């Protein structure tokens, strides 16, 4: 389960990066070159035996179909395009009925089996990396016809370009099939490959001059340093470096890549994928995907600026500019692309089968938390789970409903509102509790809640700890004159997390065949706050909108 956590955190990083706005608008498209690690299906359309269009490929891809990807599920480019808010999957350029929209947002030119060396994979008839820029030419021509010359140039020069290859060169040309070995030492062959990479980039340069005046390869001084290392992504040039510098972007990509690889492994290792037929979410605004839209409360996320970066740019009720952690999580686990709120009136059977969110923005474990604004406290979300199970039984039958709920991944994320709206800022509970006693009270609630979930059939339950509450913009504004993070509140959060880490294993031990897991959100968030540049942020002390000092909920 460790790796899944890791990804949860990585995903949060992405959400925040997306939040910082500037970074996202920077990549109108993604353009991919390389080998099977990034071929999203081009080999389907050429004469080669290196094809990923059959079982077991695609087992965990949405729809469970083999697509030509050499993977059980999505590939790095798909996750990357999704995390950057571009689209959910990157189509192969050779797909015959590529839509204008797909062209506009980018494609993969990669070919499974390819290498930088033209001899690599030549016997299979794949497209060597050196030939892939020819397809880029024809891509640009098509794009030109659709959107006009100027827009085509804007798209291509703004695109995120990813080149990943080199492994096949070493395996199929040096180690296992030593075609090149008699003529090169390993060092010499590596240098030969890197020379090829430089020539590859020069082809782009020429293409740019001739076709649409692309100047982005020419400008980038880091090009000559790009070297193929197996499994490493190389993000080549970015034109608008004034928005987010090269180091930031590389960090982002490495981070994504790390997360994604871990996830691919998780998905591959089978137990975990097939293990979660559905996801069931409980908690507050961090995981409410729209339930508050359907209840009488002022705490709603169904208006601007919420949803600005959500697919379709619509406010959905999520308290976020884009997707939330549950959405990324279901996508990575191959369940679906987004988690609907349980209260949505037109929920399909398919949505029911694969899980929903019961969370409500503003909620806490303590029923008193935000009671005045009419949200659904975490304890009441169980009632909705009961009615969910009823409906699920109606849709799929008793046995299957039980299998789904038993196998589901349960996620519980709350606690911040209890402390802010019941202790620190609106001290309803403060006269009656010390901070330690209130924390114990909350964790007692968590234990009761988790037991109730277990009794209703859930077996795998992830409970998140607290973030550094003292660094929330509203806390910095109201509790500190110079707007520093409020240290005492951060200390309280850590104390709470330490306790929770000890409570959950005991709880697990008391519930047969359960897995009750703690998710650390404190550490990565603190790192982002302290090192914004490392993650591509400019600002971590203010909210994104309005004054950025106090806004929360309906504001
Ligand atoms: C790179 O291009 C130069 C100039 O066209 C050529 O002489 C050289 O052989 C190429 N290098 C490789 C490794 O193909
Ligand atoms: C269901 O309702 C939501 C929210 O009102 C809407 O966005 C969505 O398109 C509807 N879906 C269907 C299948 O009608
Ligand atoms: C947890 O459940 C027990 C047993 O039902 C109950 O006595 C206790 O008050 C509950 N704890 C909280 C904090 O609600």
XYZ file of C-alpha atoms and ligand atoms in Angstrom:
597
model
C 0.000 0.000 0.000
C 2.972 2.335 0.458
C 3.208 3.105 -3.257
C -0.396 4.143 -3.472
C 0.162 6.679 -0.761
C 3.103 7.935 -2.543
C 0.929 8.578 -5.482
C -1.770 10.228 -3.485
C 0.842 12.726 -2.476
C 2.184 13.122 -5.946
C -1.244 13.821 -7.188
C -1.708 16.548 -4.660
C 1.444 18.108 -5.917
C -0.053 18.146 -9.357
C -3.257 19.688 -8.163
C -1.318 22.475 -6.593
C 0.843 22.966 -9.618
C -2.271 23.164 -11.684
C -3.618 25.667 -9.206
C -0.770 28.048 -9.745
C -2.417 28.744 -13.064
C 0.403 30.061 -15.089
C 1.997 26.693 -15.562
C -1.049 25.113 -17.079
C -1.914 27.577 -19.746
C 1.642 27.126 -20.891
C 1.237 23.760 -22.573
C -1.519 23.863 -25.162
C -0.369 20.456 -26.413
C 1.941 17.524 -25.769
C 4.186 15.974 -28.446
C 5.868 12.662 -27.799
C 8.777 10.874 -29.462
C 10.469 7.609 -28.564
C 9.882 3.932 -27.919
C 7.333 1.604 -26.340
C 7.403 3.503 -23.060
C 5.523 6.301 -24.849
C 3.987 4.685 -27.968
C 0.257 5.033 -27.454
C -0.590 2.898 -30.486
C 1.316 3.912 -33.622
C 2.595 0.383 -34.165
C -1.009 -0.708 -34.756
C -0.874 1.105 -38.080
C 2.449 -0.084 -39.445
C 3.710 -3.461 -40.557
C 5.528 -4.784 -37.553
C 5.265 -7.701 -35.215
C 5.905 -5.355 -32.269
C 2.273 -4.706 -31.404
C 0.496 -4.068 -28.149
C -3.005 -4.535 -29.556
C -3.762 -7.831 -27.872
C -4.203 -9.296 -24.391
C -2.869 -8.947 -21.745
C -2.141 -5.357 -22.833
C -4.859 -2.897 -21.896
C -6.359 -4.974 -19.076
C -6.546 -1.956 -16.814
C -7.078 0.667 -19.479
C -10.475 2.424 -19.309
C -12.805 -0.001 -21.110
C -10.268 -2.814 -20.602
C -9.263 -2.807 -24.250
C -5.809 -3.320 -25.711
C -5.011 -0.027 -27.457
C -1.521 -0.657 -28.741
C 0.046 0.687 -25.546
C 2.667 -1.722 -24.263
C 1.152 -1.630 -20.817
C -1.692 -2.979 -18.756
C -3.041 0.540 -18.488
C -2.152 4.098 -19.303
C 1.332 5.271 -20.138
C 3.328 8.164 -18.736
C 2.250 10.539 -21.532
C -1.390 9.887 -20.658
C -0.835 10.630 -16.983
C 1.216 13.641 -17.861
C -1.411 15.074 -20.212
C -4.041 14.445 -17.559
C -2.018 16.014 -14.749
C -1.299 19.061 -16.877
C -5.002 19.431 -17.637
C -4.497 18.895 -21.371
C -6.566 15.747 -21.879
C -7.021 12.248 -20.494
C -5.002 10.221 -22.976
C -2.589 10.956 -25.812
C -3.612 9.387 -29.150
C -1.100 7.945 -31.611
C -0.501 10.206 -34.597
C -1.194 7.374 -37.023
C -4.725 6.852 -35.747
C -6.826 7.203 -38.917
C -9.750 9.202 -37.532
C -7.846 11.645 -35.349
C -10.185 14.541 -34.507
C -9.254 18.198 -34.852
C -9.395 18.503 -31.101
C -6.930 15.682 -30.667
C -4.594 17.251 -33.183
C -4.788 20.588 -31.425
C -3.860 19.111 -28.054
C -1.082 16.842 -29.235
C -0.191 13.292 -30.167
C 2.478 10.646 -29.812
C 4.836 9.886 -32.680
C 6.590 7.142 -30.738
C 6.975 3.575 -31.947
C 7.458 0.538 -29.696
C 10.879 -0.996 -30.270
C 12.460 2.211 -31.571
C 15.852 3.595 -30.662
C 18.033 6.544 -31.510
C 20.158 4.205 -33.613
C 18.355 3.425 -36.915
C 19.588 -0.143 -36.742
C 17.704 -0.721 -33.514
C 14.488 -2.612 -34.156
C 15.039 -2.206 -37.909
C 14.329 -5.882 -38.435
C 10.842 -5.381 -36.967
C 9.950 -2.496 -39.232
C 9.251 -0.021 -36.460
C 9.756 3.739 -36.841
C 13.195 4.744 -35.560
C 13.318 7.959 -33.532
C 15.182 9.687 -36.347
C 12.195 9.150 -38.680
C 9.593 10.394 -36.208
C 10.157 14.099 -37.011
C 8.862 13.397 -40.555
C 5.534 12.663 -38.976
C 5.798 15.877 -37.008
C 6.057 17.696 -40.317
C 2.881 16.166 -41.545
C 1.264 16.846 -38.156
C 2.121 20.519 -38.443
C 0.655 20.663 -41.936
C -2.597 19.190 -40.768
C -2.694 21.472 -37.778
C -2.077 24.409 -40.026
C -5.105 23.549 -42.132
C -7.300 23.282 -39.079
C -6.328 26.298 -37.021
C -4.305 28.499 -39.354
C -0.642 29.231 -39.456
C -0.365 31.547 -36.501
C -2.309 29.353 -34.111
C -0.411 26.266 -35.301
C 2.814 27.995 -34.469
C 1.528 29.013 -31.059
C 0.485 25.435 -30.336
C 3.659 23.762 -31.481
C 5.988 26.237 -29.884
C 4.030 26.141 -26.643
C 3.830 22.355 -26.584
C 5.475 20.142 -24.021
C 7.840 17.873 -25.915
C 8.901 14.568 -24.429
C 11.568 12.297 -25.868
C 12.216 8.937 -24.288
C 14.327 6.214 -25.878
C 17.734 4.591 -25.581
C 16.913 1.365 -23.777
C 16.247 -0.570 -26.983
C 19.505 0.660 -28.440
C 21.403 -0.890 -25.600
C 19.349 -4.069 -25.327
C 18.726 -4.908 -28.976
C 21.888 -3.535 -30.436
C 24.460 -4.083 -27.793
C 23.663 -6.416 -24.941
C 21.241 -9.073 -26.165
C 21.620 -8.780 -29.924
C 25.124 -7.429 -30.163
C 24.931 -6.016 -33.699
C 26.939 -2.995 -32.687
C 29.165 -4.637 -30.126
C 31.990 -5.718 -32.398
C 32.407 -2.110 -33.497
C 31.976 -0.097 -30.305
C 32.982 -0.106 -26.672
C 30.034 0.705 -24.423
C 31.366 4.245 -23.924
C 31.774 4.758 -27.643
C 28.288 3.444 -28.324
C 26.813 5.757 -25.716
C 28.576 8.684 -27.326
C 27.308 7.592 -30.714
C 23.759 7.592 -29.325
C 24.183 11.011 -27.840
C 25.478 12.273 -31.116
C 22.281 10.894 -32.664
C 20.250 12.787 -30.106
C 21.964 15.992 -31.057
C 21.269 15.331 -34.718
C 17.675 14.542 -33.840
C 17.279 17.925 -32.230
C 18.947 19.602 -35.187
C 16.352 18.109 -37.482
C 13.788 19.944 -35.413
C 15.716 23.093 -35.729
C 15.688 22.850 -39.504
C 12.074 21.895 -39.531
C 11.312 24.924 -37.439
C 13.101 27.257 -39.789
C 11.429 25.810 -42.822
C 7.948 25.067 -41.678
C 6.371 27.354 -39.145
C 9.340 29.195 -37.825
C 9.671 27.158 -34.674
C 12.337 28.741 -32.628
C 12.120 26.684 -29.567
C 14.778 24.128 -30.229
C 17.236 26.742 -31.265
C 16.785 28.751 -28.129
C 17.406 26.087 -25.623
C 20.954 25.834 -24.387
C 20.319 22.624 -22.495
C 19.804 20.577 -25.609
C 23.304 19.308 -25.939
C 23.198 17.958 -22.452
C 20.204 15.735 -23.089
C 21.277 12.146 -22.808
C 19.304 8.945 -23.042
C 19.150 7.007 -19.877
C 16.810 4.130 -19.664
C 13.526 4.961 -18.039
C 14.258 8.660 -17.808
C 12.072 11.243 -19.401
C 13.736 14.079 -21.118
C 11.716 17.157 -21.367
C 13.380 19.138 -24.018
C 12.736 22.805 -24.595
C 10.195 25.185 -23.197
C 9.791 28.449 -24.879
C 8.057 30.516 -22.221
C 10.655 29.961 -19.644
C 9.814 33.179 -17.901
C 6.727 31.505 -16.458
C 8.279 28.428 -14.995
C 11.929 27.786 -15.356
C 13.549 24.695 -16.718
C 14.523 23.287 -13.350
C 10.962 23.615 -12.153
C 9.580 21.807 -15.116
C 12.135 19.041 -14.921
C 11.379 18.635 -11.263
C 7.704 18.441 -12.011
C 8.270 15.819 -14.619
C 10.565 13.746 -12.499
C 8.073 13.916 -9.753
C 5.236 12.895 -11.991
C 7.320 10.188 -13.486
C 8.279 8.791 -10.143
C 4.692 8.760 -9.062
C 3.478 7.293 -12.271
C 6.027 4.536 -12.365
C 5.188 3.552 -8.876
C 1.553 3.456 -9.850
C 2.149 1.432 -12.941
C 3.827 -1.060 -10.706
C 0.976 -1.004 -8.300
C -1.435 -1.555 -11.128
C 0.778 -4.263 -12.583
C 1.181 -6.149 -9.372
C -2.448 -7.100 -9.909
C -3.530 -7.602 -6.311
C -4.104 -3.918 -5.952
C -5.884 -3.172 -9.236
C -8.313 -5.923 -9.420
C -8.651 -5.275 -5.767
C -10.520 -2.005 -6.027
C -13.696 -2.340 -8.060
C -14.863 0.978 -6.609
C -13.912 3.950 -4.485
C -15.972 5.362 -1.619
C -15.066 8.792 -0.288
C -15.963 10.506 2.984
C -14.927 13.836 4.398
C -14.769 17.565 3.717
C -14.137 19.975 0.869
C -10.829 18.320 0.010
C -12.823 15.368 -1.341
C -16.372 16.701 -1.938
C -16.898 16.349 -5.683
C -20.210 18.240 -5.634
C -22.595 16.992 -2.941
C -23.059 20.479 -1.487
C -24.685 21.506 -4.773
C -27.696 19.440 -3.778
C -28.221 20.512 -0.177
C -29.287 23.850 1.280
C -25.972 25.302 2.413
C -24.010 28.431 1.602
C -20.815 26.360 1.302
C -20.906 25.705 -2.436
C -18.233 25.402 -5.083
C -20.605 25.701 -8.045
C -19.450 29.127 -9.193
C -16.380 30.851 -10.546
C -13.421 30.734 -10.013
C -13.946 27.078 -9.074
C -13.579 24.671 -11.975
C -11.510 26.973 -14.193
C -9.128 24.163 -15.093
C -11.619 21.298 -14.879
C -12.305 19.541 -18.197
C -14.862 21.822 -19.865
C -13.875 24.692 -17.528
C -17.094 24.379 -15.553
C -17.572 24.786 -11.810
C -18.760 21.369 -10.633
C -19.075 21.912 -6.917
C -15.478 20.824 -6.328
C -13.707 23.358 -4.121
C -10.821 23.526 -6.548
C -9.767 24.995 -9.851
C -9.560 21.488 -11.277
C -9.815 17.881 -10.264
C -9.536 16.675 -6.701
C -7.399 13.906 -5.242
C -10.219 11.314 -5.522
C -10.459 12.024 -9.265
C -6.742 11.525 -9.801
C -6.811 8.470 -7.628
C -9.575 6.680 -9.567
C -7.851 7.559 -12.789
C -4.555 6.078 -11.647
C -6.250 2.985 -10.322
C -7.945 2.530 -13.692
C -11.411 2.777 -12.177
C -12.721 5.847 -14.023
C -11.777 9.444 -14.741
C -13.668 11.332 -12.034
C -15.695 10.548 -8.921
C -19.298 11.801 -9.000
C -21.048 13.097 -5.871
C -23.557 10.610 -4.473
C -26.283 13.241 -4.407
C -26.132 13.881 -8.161
C -29.671 13.062 -9.306
C -28.843 11.270 -12.571
C -26.183 8.834 -11.313
C -25.887 5.926 -13.737
C -25.590 2.300 -12.632
C -22.039 2.333 -13.951
C -21.175 5.265 -11.719
C -22.756 3.528 -8.747
C -20.828 0.357 -9.438
C -17.482 2.140 -9.539
C -18.037 4.395 -6.551
C -18.969 7.879 -5.447
C -18.095 10.598 -2.975
C -20.251 11.182 0.096
C -18.105 14.077 1.284
C -19.463 17.515 2.052
C -17.427 20.722 1.977
C -17.163 22.212 5.454
C -17.712 18.899 7.267
C -15.827 17.580 10.254
C -15.773 14.511 12.461
C -17.447 16.527 15.205
C -21.153 16.968 14.419
C -20.993 20.504 15.796
C -18.483 21.539 13.140
C -20.152 23.837 10.620
C -23.552 22.632 11.838
C -24.862 26.163 11.375
C -24.160 26.182 7.661
C -26.138 22.994 7.038
C -23.452 20.710 5.580
C -23.403 16.924 6.071
C -21.146 15.972 8.995
C -18.908 12.952 8.409
C -20.954 10.836 10.816
C -24.091 11.428 8.689
C -22.301 10.449 5.504
C -22.668 6.861 6.699
C -26.436 7.168 6.240
C -25.802 7.958 2.591
C -23.512 4.951 2.327
C -26.395 2.821 3.542
C -28.674 4.211 0.895
C -25.879 3.755 -1.682
C -25.646 0.078 -0.797
C -29.408 -0.262 -1.174
C -29.309 1.230 -4.647
C -26.302 -0.840 -5.600
C -28.142 -4.009 -4.576
C -31.020 -2.948 -6.784
C -28.653 -2.397 -9.681
C -26.325 -5.408 -9.491
C -27.856 -7.836 -6.995
C -26.978 -8.599 -3.410
C -23.884 -10.769 -3.930
C -22.218 -8.448 -6.389
C -23.032 -5.396 -4.253
C -21.313 -7.039 -1.326
C -18.283 -7.913 -3.444
C -18.026 -4.285 -4.589
C -18.298 -2.772 -1.123
C -15.894 -5.330 0.376
C -13.385 -4.687 -2.369
C -13.758 -0.902 -2.501
C -11.069 1.532 -1.495
C -12.487 3.741 1.250
C -10.947 7.181 1.736
C -11.605 9.430 4.725
C -10.282 12.973 4.687
C -11.405 15.474 7.323
C -10.347 17.094 10.609
C -9.169 20.513 9.484
C -12.612 22.086 9.817
C -13.018 20.655 13.305
C -9.960 22.513 14.466
C -10.554 25.727 12.563
C -14.294 26.122 12.969
C -14.668 24.568 16.374
C -11.478 25.370 18.175
C -9.200 28.025 16.762
C -11.324 30.566 14.900
C -14.785 29.828 16.296
C -13.943 28.336 19.679
C -17.194 26.500 20.357
C -15.358 23.553 21.856
C -12.461 25.430 23.377
C -13.979 26.137 26.801
C -14.568 22.405 27.308
C -11.456 20.792 25.906
C -7.701 21.198 25.932
C -6.255 20.796 22.433
C -5.018 17.310 23.363
C -8.418 16.301 24.690
C -10.167 17.647 21.601
C -7.782 15.723 19.360
C -8.487 12.554 21.326
C -12.204 13.210 21.024
C -11.849 13.551 17.224
C -9.815 10.394 16.962
C -12.363 8.571 19.031
C -14.902 9.740 16.434
C -12.637 8.470 13.659
C -12.446 5.069 15.290
C -16.183 4.874 15.648
C -16.652 5.984 12.064
C -14.154 3.470 10.732
C -15.801 0.664 12.680
C -19.158 1.639 11.202
C -17.659 1.569 7.714
C -16.256 -1.845 8.465
C -19.620 -3.066 9.691
C -21.178 -1.904 6.438
C -18.634 -3.987 4.504
C -15.595 -1.777 3.769
C -12.278 -3.526 4.303
C -9.610 -1.167 2.992
C -9.809 2.305 4.469
C -7.298 5.123 4.104
C -7.521 7.892 6.702
C -5.630 11.085 6.025
C -3.824 13.061 8.694
C -3.979 16.826 9.074
C -2.201 19.319 6.814
C -0.104 22.115 8.358
C -3.188 24.057 9.452
C -1.124 27.030 10.617
C -0.086 27.673 7.000
C -3.623 27.996 5.605
C -3.943 31.542 4.257
C -6.809 32.358 6.606
C -4.857 31.188 9.658
C -1.790 33.166 8.626
C -3.903 36.286 8.253
C -5.922 36.037 11.423
C -3.326 34.656 13.802
C -0.087 36.290 12.763
C 0.563 39.959 12.131
C 3.352 39.327 9.643
C 1.504 36.425 8.020
C 3.901 33.659 8.950
C 2.681 30.103 9.381
C 1.227 29.765 12.871
C 3.723 27.486 14.547
C 1.596 26.371 17.438
C -1.150 25.196 15.058
C 1.338 23.300 12.925
C 2.690 21.703 16.067
C -0.857 20.687 16.982
C -1.315 19.116 13.547
C 1.850 17.089 13.954
C 0.789 15.948 17.372
C -2.572 14.855 15.977
C -0.873 12.985 13.146
C 1.508 11.204 15.514
C -1.433 10.008 17.549
C -3.428 8.947 14.506
C -0.492 6.928 13.206
C -0.595 4.922 16.436
C -4.376 4.648 16.656
C -4.976 3.207 13.177
C -2.825 0.050 13.453
C -4.560 -0.782 16.742
C -7.893 -0.308 15.045
C -6.836 -2.558 12.183
C -5.795 -5.239 14.625
C -9.260 -5.167 16.161
C -11.091 -5.566 12.823
C -10.400 -8.934 11.151
C -9.191 -8.807 7.519
C -9.225 -5.015 7.495
C -6.524 -2.702 6.218
C -6.681 0.685 7.884
C -4.007 2.972 6.529
C -2.693 6.388 7.439
C -1.973 8.926 4.684
C 0.613 11.588 5.460
C -0.342 14.829 3.746
C 1.557 17.060 6.174
C 5.090 16.366 4.991
C 4.639 16.973 1.265
C 2.487 20.067 1.801
C 5.053 21.532 4.188
C 7.782 20.874 1.649
C 5.763 22.672 -1.010
C 5.158 25.612 1.279
C 8.832 25.846 2.176
C 10.196 25.212 -1.304
C 7.662 26.579 -3.748
C 10.172 26.769 -6.596
C 10.881 23.075 -6.419
C 7.278 22.415 -7.428
C 6.800 25.221 -9.891
C 4.978 27.585 -7.536
C 5.415 31.264 -7.251
C 3.220 31.777 -4.202
C 2.246 29.485 -1.372
C 1.249 32.043 1.250
C -1.929 33.316 -0.364
C -5.060 31.832 -1.823
C -5.360 32.079 -5.578
C -8.323 34.406 -5.733
C -9.788 37.563 -4.282
C -7.474 39.041 -1.664
C -5.917 35.615 -1.148
C -5.824 36.335 2.573
C -9.038 35.016 4.088
C -11.263 33.565 1.384
C -12.792 30.183 2.071
C -15.954 28.340 1.135
C -18.586 30.506 -0.546
C -16.356 33.525 -1.075
C 25.126 13.741 -37.164
O 25.036 14.612 -38.264
C 26.298 14.881 -38.859
C 26.093 15.948 -39.915
O 25.008 15.644 -40.751
C 26.869 13.584 -39.469
O 28.134 13.809 -40.040
C 27.003 12.573 -38.335
O 27.423 11.321 -38.859
C 25.697 12.403 -37.610
N 25.933 11.585 -36.438
C 25.365 10.401 -36.272
C 25.739 9.658 -35.051
O 24.551 9.930 -37.075
C -25.961 14.469 -14.921
O -26.009 15.683 -14.225
C -24.814 16.412 -14.245
C -24.928 17.583 -13.294
O -26.191 18.200 -13.428
C -24.507 16.815 -15.675
O -23.294 17.536 -15.735
C -24.368 15.568 -16.515
O -24.180 15.896 -17.859
C -25.616 14.684 -16.376
N -25.325 13.416 -17.006
C -26.198 12.749 -17.731
C -25.752 11.443 -18.265
O -27.324 13.193 -17.936
C -17.840 5.961 20.086
O -18.726 4.888 20.219
C -18.905 4.488 21.576
C -19.730 3.207 21.585
O -20.890 3.389 20.804
C -19.589 5.628 22.354
O -19.759 5.288 23.710
C -18.682 6.864 22.270
O -19.313 7.980 22.866
C -18.377 7.187 20.820
N -17.362 8.239 20.797
C -17.581 9.457 20.323
C -16.471 10.441 20.452
O -18.635 9.788 19.761
